[in-house]
Coordinates of C-alpha atoms and ligand atoms in Angstrom, one line a residue:
M212 CA 0.0 0.1 0.1
S213 CA 1.4 3.5 -0.7
E214 CA 1.9 5.9 2.0
L215 CA -0.9 7.1 3.1
P216 CA -0.5 11.3 4.2
E217 CA 0.6 12.9 7.6
S218 CA -2.3 15.6 7.5
V219 CA -5.6 16.2 5.6
R220 CA -7.5 18.9 5.4
I221 CA -11.9 19.3 4.8
R222 CA -13.9 21.7 4.0
E223 CA -16.8 21.7 5.5
V224 CA -20.2 21.7 2.9
G225 CA -23.2 21.1 4.9
P226 CA -24.2 24.6 5.4
R227 CA -23.9 25.2 2.0
D228 CA -24.7 21.3 -0.3
G229 CA -27.2 20.7 3.0
F230 CA -29.7 23.2 4.2
Q231 CA -30.2 23.7 0.1
N232 CA -31.4 19.9 -0.3
E233 CA -33.4 20.4 2.4
P234 CA -37.4 20.3 1.8
E235 CA -37.5 23.2 3.7
V236 CA -35.7 26.5 4.9
I237 CA -34.2 26.7 7.5
A238 CA -34.4 30.0 9.6
T239 CA -31.2 32.2 8.3
A240 CA -31.6 32.3 12.4
D241 CA -30.8 28.5 12.9
K242 CA -28.0 28.4 9.8
I243 CA -26.0 30.7 11.7
R244 CA -25.9 29.2 14.9
L245 CA -25.0 26.3 12.9
I246 CA -22.6 27.6 11.0
E247 CA -20.8 29.3 14.0
L248 CA -20.7 26.3 15.9
L249 CA -18.6 24.5 13.3
G250 CA -16.3 27.5 12.9
R251 CA -15.6 26.5 16.8
T252 CA -14.6 23.4 15.6
G253 CA -10.8 23.3 14.3
L254 CA -12.6 23.0 10.7
R255 CA -11.2 25.9 8.6
R256 CA -13.3 25.1 5.5
I257 CA -16.5 26.5 5.5
E258 CA -18.6 26.6 2.4
V259 CA -21.3 29.6 4.1
T260 CA -24.1 29.0 1.1
S261 CA -24.5 30.0 -2.3
F262 CA -25.4 33.0 -5.0
V263 CA -27.7 30.9 -7.1
R264 CA -31.1 32.5 -8.2
P265 CA -34.0 33.0 -5.2
D266 CA -36.5 31.2 -6.8
V267 CA -34.4 28.7 -8.3
I268 CA -33.3 27.3 -4.6
P269 CA -35.4 29.4 -2.0
Q270 CA -33.6 27.1 0.7
L271 CA -30.4 30.1 -0.1
A272 CA -32.3 33.1 -1.0
D273 CA -30.6 34.0 2.0
A274 CA -27.0 33.9 1.5
E275 CA -26.8 38.0 1.7
E276 CA -27.9 37.9 5.1
V277 CA -25.8 34.6 6.3
L278 CA -22.5 36.1 5.0
E279 CA -23.0 39.4 6.8
A280 CA -24.2 38.3 9.7
V281 CA -21.7 34.9 10.0
R282 CA -18.9 35.5 12.5
L283 CA -15.7 33.4 12.5
P284 CA -12.4 32.8 13.8
D285 CA -9.3 34.1 11.3
P286 CA -8.1 31.2 10.2
V287 CA -11.8 30.3 8.4
S288 CA -11.6 30.2 5.6
V289 CA -14.8 31.2 4.0
S290 CA -15.9 30.1 0.8
V291 CA -19.2 30.5 -1.5
L292 CA -20.9 29.0 -4.3
I293 CA -21.0 30.8 -7.4
P294 CA -23.2 29.5 -10.2
N295 CA -22.1 32.2 -12.5
E296 CA -21.1 36.3 -13.2
R297 CA -24.5 37.5 -12.5
G298 CA -24.0 35.1 -8.1
L299 CA -20.1 36.7 -8.3
E300 CA -22.1 40.5 -8.7
R301 CA -23.9 39.5 -5.8
A302 CA -21.6 38.2 -3.4
L303 CA -19.2 40.8 -4.6
A304 CA -21.3 43.2 -2.8
H305 CA -19.7 41.6 0.4
R306 CA -16.7 41.5 -0.8
D307 CA -14.9 41.9 2.6
R308 CA -16.7 38.2 3.8
F309 CA -15.1 35.6 2.4
H310 CA -12.1 34.3 0.7
E311 CA -12.7 31.9 -1.7
I312 CA -15.1 31.0 -4.6
N313 CA -16.3 27.9 -6.3
G314 CA -18.0 27.0 -9.4
F315 CA -19.1 23.8 -10.8
L316 CA -19.9 22.3 -13.5
S317 CA -20.8 18.5 -14.6
A318 CA -18.4 16.3 -16.8
S319 CA -21.3 14.8 -19.0
E320 CA -23.6 17.0 -21.5
T321 CA -26.4 15.8 -19.8
H322 CA -25.9 15.9 -16.8
N323 CA -25.0 19.4 -17.2
Q324 CA -27.8 20.7 -19.5
A325 CA -30.3 19.1 -16.9
N326 CA -28.6 20.8 -13.7
V327 CA -27.4 24.2 -16.0
G328 CA -29.1 24.4 -19.8
R329 CA -26.0 24.8 -20.6
S330 CA -23.6 23.1 -23.1
V331 CA -20.5 22.1 -21.3
D332 CA -18.1 24.1 -23.3
E333 CA -20.7 27.6 -22.7
S334 CA -20.2 26.5 -18.6
L335 CA -16.8 26.0 -19.0
A336 CA -17.0 29.5 -20.9
G337 CA -18.9 31.6 -18.1
L338 CA -16.8 29.7 -15.0
R339 CA -13.4 31.4 -16.7
V340 CA -15.4 35.1 -17.2
T341 CA -16.6 34.3 -13.2
F342 CA -13.0 32.6 -12.5
G343 CA -11.7 35.2 -14.0
R344 CA -12.8 38.1 -11.9
A345 CA -12.6 36.7 -8.9
C346 CA -9.4 36.0 -9.8
A347 CA -9.2 40.0 -10.0
E348 CA -10.5 40.4 -6.8
G349 CA -8.6 38.4 -4.8
L350 CA -10.1 35.7 -4.4
R351 CA -8.8 32.1 -4.7
C352 CA -11.2 29.5 -6.7
E353 CA -11.7 25.8 -6.5
G354 CA -14.0 24.9 -10.1
V355 CA -15.9 21.9 -8.8
I356 CA -17.1 19.0 -11.7
S357 CA -20.1 17.1 -10.5
T358 CA -20.6 13.5 -12.0
S359 CA -17.1 13.2 -12.2
F360 CA -17.5 9.3 -12.3
G361 CA -20.9 8.5 -13.1
C362 CA -23.2 10.0 -14.9
P363 CA -27.0 9.3 -14.1
Y364 CA -28.4 10.0 -17.1
E365 CA -25.0 9.2 -19.2
G366 CA -23.5 6.6 -17.2
H367 CA -19.6 5.8 -18.0
V368 CA -17.9 9.2 -18.6
P369 CA -14.4 9.3 -19.2
A370 CA -11.7 9.9 -16.3
Q371 CA -10.2 12.1 -20.3
R372 CA -12.9 14.6 -20.2
V373 CA -12.8 15.1 -17.0
L374 CA -9.4 16.0 -16.4
E375 CA -10.4 17.5 -19.5
I376 CA -12.0 20.1 -17.4
A377 CA -10.4 20.2 -14.9
D378 CA -7.6 21.8 -17.6
A379 CA -9.9 24.5 -18.9
L380 CA -10.7 25.3 -14.9
V381 CA -7.3 25.4 -13.9
Q382 CA -6.0 27.5 -16.8
G383 CA -9.3 29.6 -16.2
G384 CA -7.4 30.1 -12.7
C385 CA -8.4 27.8 -10.3
E386 CA -5.5 26.6 -8.0
E387 CA -7.7 23.7 -6.3
V388 CA -10.1 21.3 -8.9
G389 CA -13.0 19.0 -6.6
F390 CA -13.7 15.8 -8.3
G391 CA -17.4 15.0 -7.4
D392 CA -19.2 12.3 -6.9
T393 CA -22.5 12.9 -7.1
T394 CA -24.8 10.1 -7.5
G395 CA -22.4 7.9 -6.0
M396 CA -21.7 5.8 -8.5
A397 CA -18.0 5.8 -7.8
N398 CA -15.9 2.7 -6.3
P399 CA -12.4 2.8 -5.0
L400 CA -10.4 1.2 -7.3
Q401 CA -11.7 3.1 -10.3
V402 CA -11.0 6.4 -7.6
R403 CA -6.9 5.5 -7.0
E404 CA -6.5 5.4 -10.6
F405 CA -8.5 8.2 -11.7
F406 CA -6.2 10.5 -8.6
G407 CA -3.3 9.0 -9.6
A408 CA -3.6 10.1 -13.0
A409 CA -5.4 13.7 -12.0
R410 CA -2.0 13.6 -10.3
D411 CA 0.1 13.6 -13.9
A412 CA -1.8 15.6 -15.2
L413 CA -2.3 18.5 -13.1
P414 CA 1.0 18.8 -11.2
G415 CA 0.5 21.7 -8.3
V416 CA -3.2 21.9 -8.2
E417 CA -4.6 21.0 -5.2
L418 CA -6.8 18.0 -5.9
T419 CA -10.2 18.0 -3.3
A420 CA -12.2 14.2 -3.5
H421 CA -15.8 15.1 -2.7
F422 CA -17.7 11.6 -2.5
H423 CA -21.7 11.3 -1.5
N424 CA -22.8 7.9 0.3
T425 CA -25.5 7.1 -2.1
R426 CA -24.5 3.4 -2.1
G427 CA -22.1 3.1 0.9
Q428 CA -19.2 3.4 -0.6
G429 CA -18.6 7.1 0.4
L430 CA -15.6 6.4 2.6
A431 CA -14.3 3.4 0.9
N432 CA -13.8 5.6 -2.1
V433 CA -11.7 8.6 0.5
L434 CA -9.5 5.5 1.8
A435 CA -8.6 4.8 -2.0
A436 CA -8.5 9.1 -2.6
L437 CA -5.4 8.9 0.3
E438 CA -4.0 5.8 -1.2
A439 CA -3.7 8.2 -4.8
G440 CA -2.1 10.4 -2.8
V441 CA -5.2 13.1 -2.5
E442 CA -4.5 16.0 1.1
S443 CA -8.5 17.8 0.3
F444 CA -11.0 16.0 0.9
E445 CA -15.1 17.6 1.2
S446 CA -17.6 15.9 3.2
S447 CA -20.8 17.3 5.4
F448 CA -21.2 17.2 9.1
G449 CA -24.3 15.1 10.1
E450 CA -24.3 13.7 6.7
L451 CA -27.2 16.4 5.3
G452 CA -27.4 16.6 1.8
G453 CA -28.6 15.1 -0.7
C454 CA -29.0 14.8 -4.6
P455 CA -32.6 15.3 -6.7
V456 CA -31.3 12.2 -9.0
P457 CA -31.6 9.5 -7.7
A458 CA -34.6 10.7 -6.7
G459 CA -33.9 10.8 -2.2
A460 CA -30.7 9.3 -2.5
T461 CA -28.1 10.2 0.4
G462 CA -25.5 12.8 0.1
N463 CA -22.2 14.0 1.4
I464 CA -20.0 11.9 3.8
A465 CA -20.6 12.8 7.1
T466 CA -17.6 15.2 8.5
E467 CA -17.6 13.5 11.9
D468 CA -17.7 10.3 9.9
L469 CA -14.8 10.5 7.6
I470 CA -12.8 12.7 10.6
S471 CA -13.5 9.6 13.2
M472 CA -12.0 7.4 10.2
L473 CA -9.0 9.5 9.3
H474 CA -8.2 10.2 13.3
E475 CA -8.2 6.4 13.8
M476 CA -6.2 5.7 11.4
G477 CA -3.4 9.0 12.4
I478 CA -4.4 11.0 9.8
Q479 CA -4.4 14.6 11.8
T480 CA -7.3 17.1 10.8
G481 CA -6.8 19.7 13.2
I482 CA -10.7 19.2 14.1
D483 CA -12.2 18.6 17.4
L484 CA -14.2 15.5 16.5
G485 CA -16.6 16.3 19.4
A486 CA -17.3 19.5 18.4
V487 CA -18.4 18.6 14.9
I488 CA -20.4 15.8 16.7
A489 CA -22.9 18.2 18.8
A490 CA -23.3 20.9 15.6
S491 CA -24.7 17.5 14.4
R492 CA -27.1 17.5 17.2
A493 CA -27.7 20.5 17.0
A494 CA -28.6 20.4 13.1
Q495 CA -30.7 16.9 14.2
E496 CA -32.1 19.1 16.5
V497 CA -33.0 21.9 14.3
L498 CA -34.4 19.6 11.5
G499 CA -36.3 17.7 14.0
R500 CA -35.0 14.3 12.7
P501 CA -32.4 11.7 12.7
L502 CA -29.7 12.0 9.9
G503 CA -27.7 9.9 8.3
S504 CA -23.9 10.1 10.3
H505 CA -23.2 6.8 12.2
V506 CA -20.8 8.3 14.4
L507 CA -24.1 10.9 14.9
S508 CA -25.9 7.6 16.0
A509 CA -22.8 5.4 17.3
G510 CA -20.3 7.6 19.2
P511 CA -16.6 8.2 18.2
V512 CA -15.0 4.8 19.4
V513 CA -13.0 4.5 23.0
W514 CA -10.3 2.4 23.6
R515 CA -10.0 1.6 27.4
Ligands
LIG48 ZN1 -21.7 16.3 -2.6

């Protein structure tokens, strides 16, 4: 087995990826309280909201309010998801409140059309403008490629195609590229092979794995990514988040499950597992339903 990293970086995406997929709109004050709880866990990267159209995603219509009100410790890098130039324009009115943006597209044409009504090339052209503008504003840019490991409409997505899109994002100004297993189709062998190729194809670029636990393979895929040298992951507290296709599918791997596994393996995150569990418990109370995370129900491993 290849050598595993000593430490990894984790971006918490629950306040965006999770909250946006809740059937009901969470009260702004509750969002702020939960994000601030996450800010006290040692997490150094938090995606707090998204500047998508409020009529399309009413769950995040309070992006401005959340961004302005939330108080996070200085070392926390705050990121927001930006769908297009209009979204960036809205976000830039609050330029001093965040450090990074995340722009996204899908690797497969059909998923991209279904998701944003554009071809992949049209999305790339738009993202280049958005990232160019964001870079000029001193913002760090992450490009996220959905359906990197498979598409619910098209099936197999060639790794070569994903890497071409990643390269275009890097040319457009991205320092980091996230690869999303949007509907949980990835398997560990595929992941290890993919990230091995990605490291060769994209030297000097931060490669981030964004796995969903749709079919229970999220953490197995994390291990495979670690073995391929990946040191950056995205996850969601409480396993919040889902995806409209396939209907009812569970979402991101849970931050507390991820941290628990990494710490048990001797890989540092700088994050307090108990504090993340407390934040997930608070989210559970706000939502009034049990969340999917394993460590939230079982508790941390205790060696007696
Ligand atoms: Zn996700």
